[in-house]
């Protein structure tokens, strides 16, 4: 079932187009990513979705609600964690959670949320004394406090160290496991690849492609490259006879095979039939980053 529907959304700032005809739909229960370089229009899109900005044209529905007309209803079904949200320095974690709970008819149990988010020990700590990761987790708790059906997470892991980033990914999966639809904005390809069921690549205000991470990679290339060190010389002719194998070369002790489909199975079973054991076997495939470059003509850092 579709829970977010965006059709032909446009938004300009002083004559400069930030979002240029974006059409997207997000299914209930999925983790959907919006990926694109700085300035692509990602934040503007989610700000329009959450009712913080008024679009120039186009239509938006979240759980059937209109972000401007049904603002009060929307706030009960949508939780938002925006980039760089700030709380007053002296506000304690428990005070922030109490305050936000009071905005909702049926708030979540924030004691449970702080336990899930690893903030139990920080309940009496003022906002300014929290680390970057703890602030992020508090912002996530505040986005979840209203028991939303949909949560928007914008650049959730920017500024976090690799460990904190991985912990946050686990957390996003746990949020989805609670039945919440997650719409996340990111410019980290690894994050999108790891977490998102589907994602939209946005570039210069337009949607370039929408698909699963593997679907996007396959659009660009399903070519794989396998390297290994076989325990005995390999009959390359036999390997090349397989439909999946495109090239097979032996250089020194290394065997390098490229191909498509279930290449790994074809290679390992062929070697096994001749009693050859492949050591140090490594597979390389195109990455989401490669797909992004092929689809947009530039890298995320451009
Ligand atoms: N309030 C504003 N006033 C004027 N221009 C703006 C405003 N907000 C965004 N823009 C411009 O609109 C374009 C899209 O910005 P937006 O923040 O939506 O992109 P983004 O993809 O989220 O980028 P980032 O990852 O850097 O946040 C950019 O060119 C940006 O400079």
Short mmCIF file of C-alpha atoms and ligand atoms in Angstrom, two decimals:
data_model
loop_
_atom_site.label_atom_id
_atom_site.label_comp_id
_atom_site.label_asym_id
_atom_site.label_seq_id
_atom_site.Cartn_x
_atom_site.Cartn_y
_atom_site.Cartn_z
CA UNK A 1 0.00 0.00 0.00
CA UNK A 2 1.28 3.46 -0.89
CA UNK A 3 1.76 5.72 2.13
CA UNK A 4 3.58 8.68 0.54
CA UNK A 5 2.58 10.02 -2.85
CA UNK A 6 4.43 12.96 -4.41
CA UNK A 7 3.38 14.11 -7.86
CA UNK A 8 5.15 16.62 -10.02
CA UNK A 9 6.51 18.62 -7.09
CA UNK A 10 8.28 21.86 -7.95
CA UNK A 11 9.89 24.48 -5.72
CA UNK A 12 12.07 27.46 -6.63
CA UNK A 13 13.93 29.91 -4.41
CA UNK A 14 14.05 33.37 -5.98
CA UNK A 15 13.81 32.06 -9.53
CA UNK A 16 16.27 29.26 -8.93
CA UNK A 17 14.67 25.83 -9.30
CA UNK A 18 15.50 23.50 -6.37
CA UNK A 19 12.91 20.76 -7.05
CA UNK A 20 11.88 20.25 -10.64
CA UNK A 21 8.90 17.94 -11.15
CA UNK A 22 9.61 15.22 -8.58
CA UNK A 23 7.22 12.25 -8.65
CA UNK A 24 7.67 9.48 -6.07
CA UNK A 25 5.64 6.95 -4.17
CA UNK A 26 6.70 5.13 -1.01
CA UNK A 27 5.09 1.88 0.16
CA UNK A 28 4.04 1.30 3.74
CA UNK A 29 6.71 -0.55 5.73
CA UNK A 30 9.68 0.11 3.47
CA UNK A 31 12.91 1.99 4.03
CA UNK A 32 13.00 4.40 1.11
CA UNK A 33 16.08 6.49 0.40
CA UNK A 34 16.48 9.80 -1.38
CA UNK A 35 20.06 10.01 -2.58
CA UNK A 36 21.84 12.78 -4.39
CA UNK A 37 24.69 15.29 -4.23
CA UNK A 38 24.63 18.53 -2.20
CA UNK A 39 22.04 20.93 -3.50
CA UNK A 40 20.10 18.25 -5.43
CA UNK A 41 16.83 19.23 -3.75
CA UNK A 42 16.53 16.39 -1.24
CA UNK A 43 15.94 18.50 1.86
CA UNK A 44 13.52 20.81 0.03
CA UNK A 45 11.52 17.72 -1.03
CA UNK A 46 11.23 16.36 2.52
CA UNK A 47 10.52 19.83 3.92
CA UNK A 48 7.57 20.14 1.51
CA UNK A 49 6.48 16.66 2.56
CA UNK A 50 6.50 17.56 6.23
CA UNK A 51 4.64 20.83 5.66
CA UNK A 52 7.61 23.06 6.53
CA UNK A 53 7.73 24.52 3.02
CA UNK A 54 4.98 25.33 0.59
CA UNK A 55 5.59 23.86 -2.88
CA UNK A 56 5.12 26.04 -5.98
CA UNK A 57 3.14 23.26 -7.64
CA UNK A 58 2.45 19.54 -7.52
CA UNK A 59 0.64 17.40 -4.99
CA UNK A 60 1.70 15.54 -1.85
CA UNK A 61 -0.19 13.05 0.30
CA UNK A 62 1.15 11.33 3.42
CA UNK A 63 -1.22 8.62 4.67
CA UNK A 64 -3.84 10.43 2.55
CA UNK A 65 -3.20 13.77 4.32
CA UNK A 66 -2.22 17.08 2.74
CA UNK A 67 0.84 18.63 4.46
CA UNK A 68 -0.62 22.16 4.63
CA UNK A 69 -4.37 21.61 4.84
CA UNK A 70 -4.14 18.69 7.31
CA UNK A 71 -1.15 19.91 9.27
CA UNK A 72 -2.48 18.84 12.68
CA UNK A 73 -3.52 15.38 11.44
CA UNK A 74 -0.19 15.01 9.68
CA UNK A 75 1.79 15.75 12.83
CA UNK A 76 0.11 12.71 14.42
CA UNK A 77 1.25 10.27 11.71
CA UNK A 78 4.58 11.77 10.61
CA UNK A 79 7.76 12.02 12.69
CA UNK A 80 10.54 14.23 11.38
CA UNK A 81 14.23 14.35 12.21
CA UNK A 82 15.70 17.18 10.21
CA UNK A 83 19.30 18.12 9.53
CA UNK A 84 20.94 20.14 12.32
CA UNK A 85 17.93 20.35 14.60
CA UNK A 86 18.85 22.14 17.80
CA UNK A 87 17.33 22.13 21.25
CA UNK A 88 17.97 24.66 24.02
CA UNK A 89 21.37 23.98 25.60
CA UNK A 90 20.07 23.52 29.13
CA UNK A 91 17.09 21.33 28.28
CA UNK A 92 17.62 17.86 29.78
CA UNK A 93 16.96 14.73 27.75
CA UNK A 94 13.98 13.76 29.94
CA UNK A 95 12.55 17.31 29.74
CA UNK A 96 12.78 17.31 25.95
CA UNK A 97 11.02 13.95 25.80
CA UNK A 98 8.29 15.09 28.24
CA UNK A 99 7.75 18.27 26.24
CA UNK A 100 7.48 16.47 22.90
CA UNK A 101 5.21 13.78 24.41
CA UNK A 102 2.75 16.51 25.36
CA UNK A 103 2.25 17.35 21.66
CA UNK A 104 0.66 13.97 20.90
CA UNK A 105 -2.62 12.27 21.65
CA UNK A 106 -1.04 8.86 22.06
CA UNK A 107 2.68 9.28 22.68
CA UNK A 108 5.11 6.36 22.80
CA UNK A 109 6.55 5.28 26.14
CA UNK A 110 9.69 7.42 26.16
CA UNK A 111 11.34 5.32 28.86
CA UNK A 112 11.24 2.44 26.38
CA UNK A 113 12.50 4.66 23.55
CA UNK A 114 15.49 5.84 25.56
CA UNK A 115 16.28 2.22 26.42
CA UNK A 116 16.13 1.18 22.73
CA UNK A 117 18.22 4.18 21.72
CA UNK A 118 20.83 3.70 24.45
CA UNK A 119 20.05 7.02 26.13
CA UNK A 120 18.91 5.66 29.50
CA UNK A 121 22.00 6.96 31.31
CA UNK A 122 21.62 10.39 29.75
CA UNK A 123 18.12 11.22 30.92
CA UNK A 124 19.33 13.98 33.27
CA UNK A 125 21.99 15.32 30.89
CA UNK A 126 21.45 18.75 29.31
CA UNK A 127 21.42 18.87 25.49
CA UNK A 128 24.72 20.76 25.22
CA UNK A 129 26.57 18.01 27.09
CA UNK A 130 25.51 15.25 24.70
CA UNK A 131 27.96 13.93 22.08
CA UNK A 132 27.10 14.21 18.38
CA UNK A 133 25.85 10.62 18.31
CA UNK A 134 23.76 11.10 21.46
CA UNK A 135 22.17 14.25 19.99
CA UNK A 136 21.30 12.32 16.85
CA UNK A 137 19.75 9.53 18.92
CA UNK A 138 17.75 12.05 20.93
CA UNK A 139 16.51 13.61 17.69
CA UNK A 140 15.44 10.16 16.51
CA UNK A 141 13.64 9.57 19.83
CA UNK A 142 11.83 12.89 19.41
CA UNK A 143 10.86 11.94 15.84
CA UNK A 144 9.41 8.65 17.15
CA UNK A 145 7.71 9.94 20.27
CA UNK A 146 4.33 10.43 18.57
CA UNK A 147 4.21 6.77 17.45
CA UNK A 148 4.31 7.89 13.81
CA UNK A 149 3.45 5.67 10.85
CA UNK A 150 6.12 7.41 8.80
CA UNK A 151 9.43 8.88 9.92
CA UNK A 152 11.66 11.19 7.89
CA UNK A 153 15.37 10.99 8.69
CA UNK A 154 17.47 13.66 6.96
CA UNK A 155 21.23 13.06 6.80
CA UNK A 156 20.98 11.02 9.92
CA UNK A 157 24.58 9.88 10.14
CA UNK A 158 26.44 12.93 8.81
CA UNK A 159 29.13 13.85 11.30
CA UNK A 160 29.06 10.51 13.12
CA UNK A 161 32.09 8.26 13.46
CA UNK A 162 31.98 4.88 11.65
CA UNK A 163 30.93 2.94 14.77
CA UNK A 164 28.14 5.36 15.65
CA UNK A 165 27.03 5.26 12.01
CA UNK A 166 26.75 1.46 12.07
CA UNK A 167 24.83 1.58 15.38
CA UNK A 168 22.46 4.09 13.81
CA UNK A 169 21.88 1.76 10.84
CA UNK A 170 20.86 -1.02 13.25
CA UNK A 171 18.52 1.44 14.84
CA UNK A 172 16.87 2.38 11.54
CA UNK A 173 16.25 -1.32 10.87
CA UNK A 174 14.69 -1.69 14.31
CA UNK A 175 12.41 1.28 13.61
CA UNK A 176 11.22 -0.42 10.42
CA UNK A 177 10.75 -3.69 12.33
CA UNK A 178 8.27 -1.80 14.53
CA UNK A 179 6.20 -1.26 11.37
CA UNK A 180 7.24 2.36 10.76
CA UNK A 181 7.84 3.46 7.15
CA UNK A 182 11.21 5.20 6.92
CA UNK A 183 12.01 7.91 4.37
CA UNK A 184 15.68 8.74 4.63
CA UNK A 185 17.80 11.33 2.92
CA UNK A 186 21.45 10.49 2.55
CA UNK A 187 24.48 11.16 0.43
CA UNK A 188 26.30 8.06 1.70
CA UNK A 189 26.04 5.34 -0.92
CA UNK A 190 27.13 2.62 1.50
CA UNK A 191 24.31 3.63 3.83
CA UNK A 192 21.74 3.60 1.02
CA UNK A 193 22.98 0.24 -0.25
CA UNK A 194 22.89 -1.32 3.20
CA UNK A 195 19.55 0.05 4.44
CA UNK A 196 17.16 0.98 1.66
CA UNK A 197 14.61 -1.36 0.12
CA UNK A 198 14.26 1.15 -2.71
CA UNK A 199 15.80 4.49 -3.42
CA UNK A 200 15.38 7.48 -5.66
CA UNK A 201 18.45 9.09 -7.15
CA UNK A 202 17.86 12.84 -7.34
CA UNK A 203 20.09 15.17 -9.29
CA UNK A 204 19.53 18.88 -10.01
CA UNK A 205 15.98 18.70 -8.68
CA UNK A 206 14.90 15.75 -10.84
CA UNK A 207 14.41 12.05 -10.15
CA UNK A 208 16.93 10.20 -12.29
CA UNK A 209 15.93 6.65 -11.28
CA UNK A 210 13.93 4.74 -8.65
CA UNK A 211 14.74 1.12 -7.89
CA UNK A 212 16.20 -1.27 -5.32
CA UNK A 213 19.96 -0.87 -4.79
CA UNK A 214 20.62 -4.13 -6.68
CA UNK A 215 18.19 -3.08 -9.42
CA UNK A 216 20.04 0.21 -9.89
CA UNK A 217 23.40 -1.54 -10.06
CA UNK A 218 22.05 -4.11 -12.53
CA UNK A 219 20.76 -1.31 -14.79
CA UNK A 220 24.32 -0.15 -15.21
CA UNK A 221 26.11 -3.47 -15.37
CA UNK A 222 25.67 -6.99 -14.12
CA UNK A 223 29.27 -7.75 -15.08
CA UNK A 224 31.27 -9.37 -12.28
CA UNK A 225 34.96 -10.03 -11.92
CA UNK A 226 36.31 -12.96 -9.90
CA UNK A 227 39.93 -13.46 -8.93
CA UNK A 228 41.43 -16.50 -7.26
CA UNK A 229 44.60 -18.58 -6.99
CA UNK A 230 43.81 -22.07 -8.31
CA UNK A 231 45.65 -25.03 -6.77
CA UNK A 232 46.48 -26.42 -10.27
CA UNK A 233 46.44 -25.10 -13.88
CA UNK A 234 42.92 -24.46 -15.17
CA UNK A 235 41.47 -25.44 -18.55
CA UNK A 236 40.42 -21.99 -19.79
CA UNK A 237 38.64 -23.41 -22.87
CA UNK A 238 36.21 -25.34 -20.66
CA UNK A 239 35.53 -22.24 -18.60
CA UNK A 240 34.96 -20.07 -21.68
CA UNK A 241 32.43 -22.58 -23.02
CA UNK A 242 30.03 -21.60 -20.23
CA UNK A 243 27.44 -19.01 -21.26
CA UNK A 244 28.06 -16.90 -18.11
CA UNK A 245 31.82 -16.53 -18.71
CA UNK A 246 32.93 -13.60 -20.88
CA UNK A 247 36.69 -13.67 -20.30
CA UNK A 248 39.02 -16.07 -18.48
CA UNK A 249 42.74 -15.41 -18.14
CA UNK A 250 45.50 -16.87 -16.08
CA UNK A 251 48.33 -14.50 -15.18
CA UNK A 252 51.01 -15.99 -12.97
CA UNK A 253 49.30 -17.75 -10.10
CA UNK A 254 46.09 -15.73 -10.54
CA UNK A 255 42.98 -16.69 -12.43
CA UNK A 256 40.78 -13.74 -13.48
CA UNK A 257 37.29 -14.48 -14.79
CA UNK A 258 34.65 -11.96 -15.82
CA UNK A 259 31.06 -12.67 -16.68
CA UNK A 260 27.43 -12.32 -15.76
CA UNK A 261 24.60 -14.21 -14.00
CA UNK A 262 25.57 -16.88 -11.51
CA UNK A 263 29.25 -16.65 -12.40
CA UNK A 264 30.53 -17.73 -8.99
CA UNK A 265 28.61 -21.00 -9.11
CA UNK A 266 29.70 -21.72 -12.69
CA UNK A 267 33.35 -21.11 -11.82
CA UNK A 268 33.49 -23.00 -8.53
CA UNK A 269 31.63 -26.04 -9.88
CA UNK A 270 33.83 -26.16 -12.98
CA UNK A 271 36.97 -26.02 -10.83
CA UNK A 272 35.55 -28.63 -8.43
CA UNK A 273 34.91 -31.04 -11.34
CA UNK A 274 38.64 -30.92 -12.18
CA UNK A 275 39.65 -31.22 -8.52
CA UNK A 276 41.04 -27.64 -8.44
CA UNK A 277 40.71 -25.62 -5.22
CA UNK A 278 40.44 -21.80 -5.61
CA UNK A 279 42.32 -19.94 -2.85
CA UNK A 280 41.88 -16.21 -2.01
CA UNK A 281 38.68 -15.97 -4.01
CA UNK A 282 37.37 -12.40 -4.40
CA UNK A 283 34.40 -11.06 -6.31
CA UNK A 284 34.05 -7.50 -7.59
CA UNK A 285 30.74 -6.11 -8.80
CA UNK A 286 29.64 -2.64 -9.84
CA UNK A 287 28.66 -0.60 -6.77
CA UNK A 288 25.82 1.81 -6.18
CA UNK A 289 28.42 4.56 -6.57
CA UNK A 290 29.20 3.24 -10.08
CA UNK A 291 25.47 3.18 -10.84
CA UNK A 292 25.13 6.76 -9.60
CA UNK A 293 27.97 7.95 -11.83
CA UNK A 294 26.57 6.12 -14.85
CA UNK A 295 23.04 7.47 -14.28
CA UNK A 296 23.94 11.09 -13.53
CA UNK A 297 27.23 11.50 -15.38
CA UNK A 298 29.00 12.70 -12.21
CA UNK A 299 30.10 11.49 -8.82
CA UNK A 300 28.41 12.41 -5.55
CA UNK A 301 31.35 14.59 -4.57
CA UNK A 302 31.12 16.82 -7.68
N1 LIG B 1 16.00 28.75 1.93
C1 LIG B 1 16.62 28.74 0.77
N2 LIG B 1 16.78 29.88 0.07
C2 LIG B 1 17.40 29.89 -1.14
N3 LIG B 1 17.90 28.79 -1.73
C3 LIG B 1 17.79 27.63 -1.08
C4 LIG B 1 17.14 27.53 0.20
N4 LIG B 1 17.18 26.23 0.59
C5 LIG B 1 17.81 25.56 -0.38
N5 LIG B 1 18.17 26.38 -1.39
C6 LIG B 1 18.84 25.99 -2.63
O1 LIG B 1 18.04 25.01 -3.27
C7 LIG B 1 18.84 23.97 -3.83
C8 LIG B 1 18.42 22.63 -3.22
O2 LIG B 1 18.74 22.63 -1.84
P1 LIG B 1 18.39 21.43 -0.86
O3 LIG B 1 18.85 21.81 0.51
O4 LIG B 1 16.99 21.03 -1.05
O5 LIG B 1 19.32 20.29 -1.46
P2 LIG B 1 19.90 18.99 -0.78
O6 LIG B 1 19.89 17.99 -1.87
O7 LIG B 1 19.16 18.67 0.44
O8 LIG B 1 21.37 19.40 -0.44
P3 LIG B 1 22.21 19.21 0.91
O9 LIG B 1 22.60 17.77 0.93
O10 LIG B 1 23.37 20.11 0.70
O11 LIG B 1 21.31 19.62 2.03
C9 LIG B 1 20.27 24.36 -3.54
O12 LIG B 1 20.77 25.00 -4.67
C10 LIG B 1 20.17 25.31 -2.38
O13 LIG B 1 21.23 26.24 -2.40
#
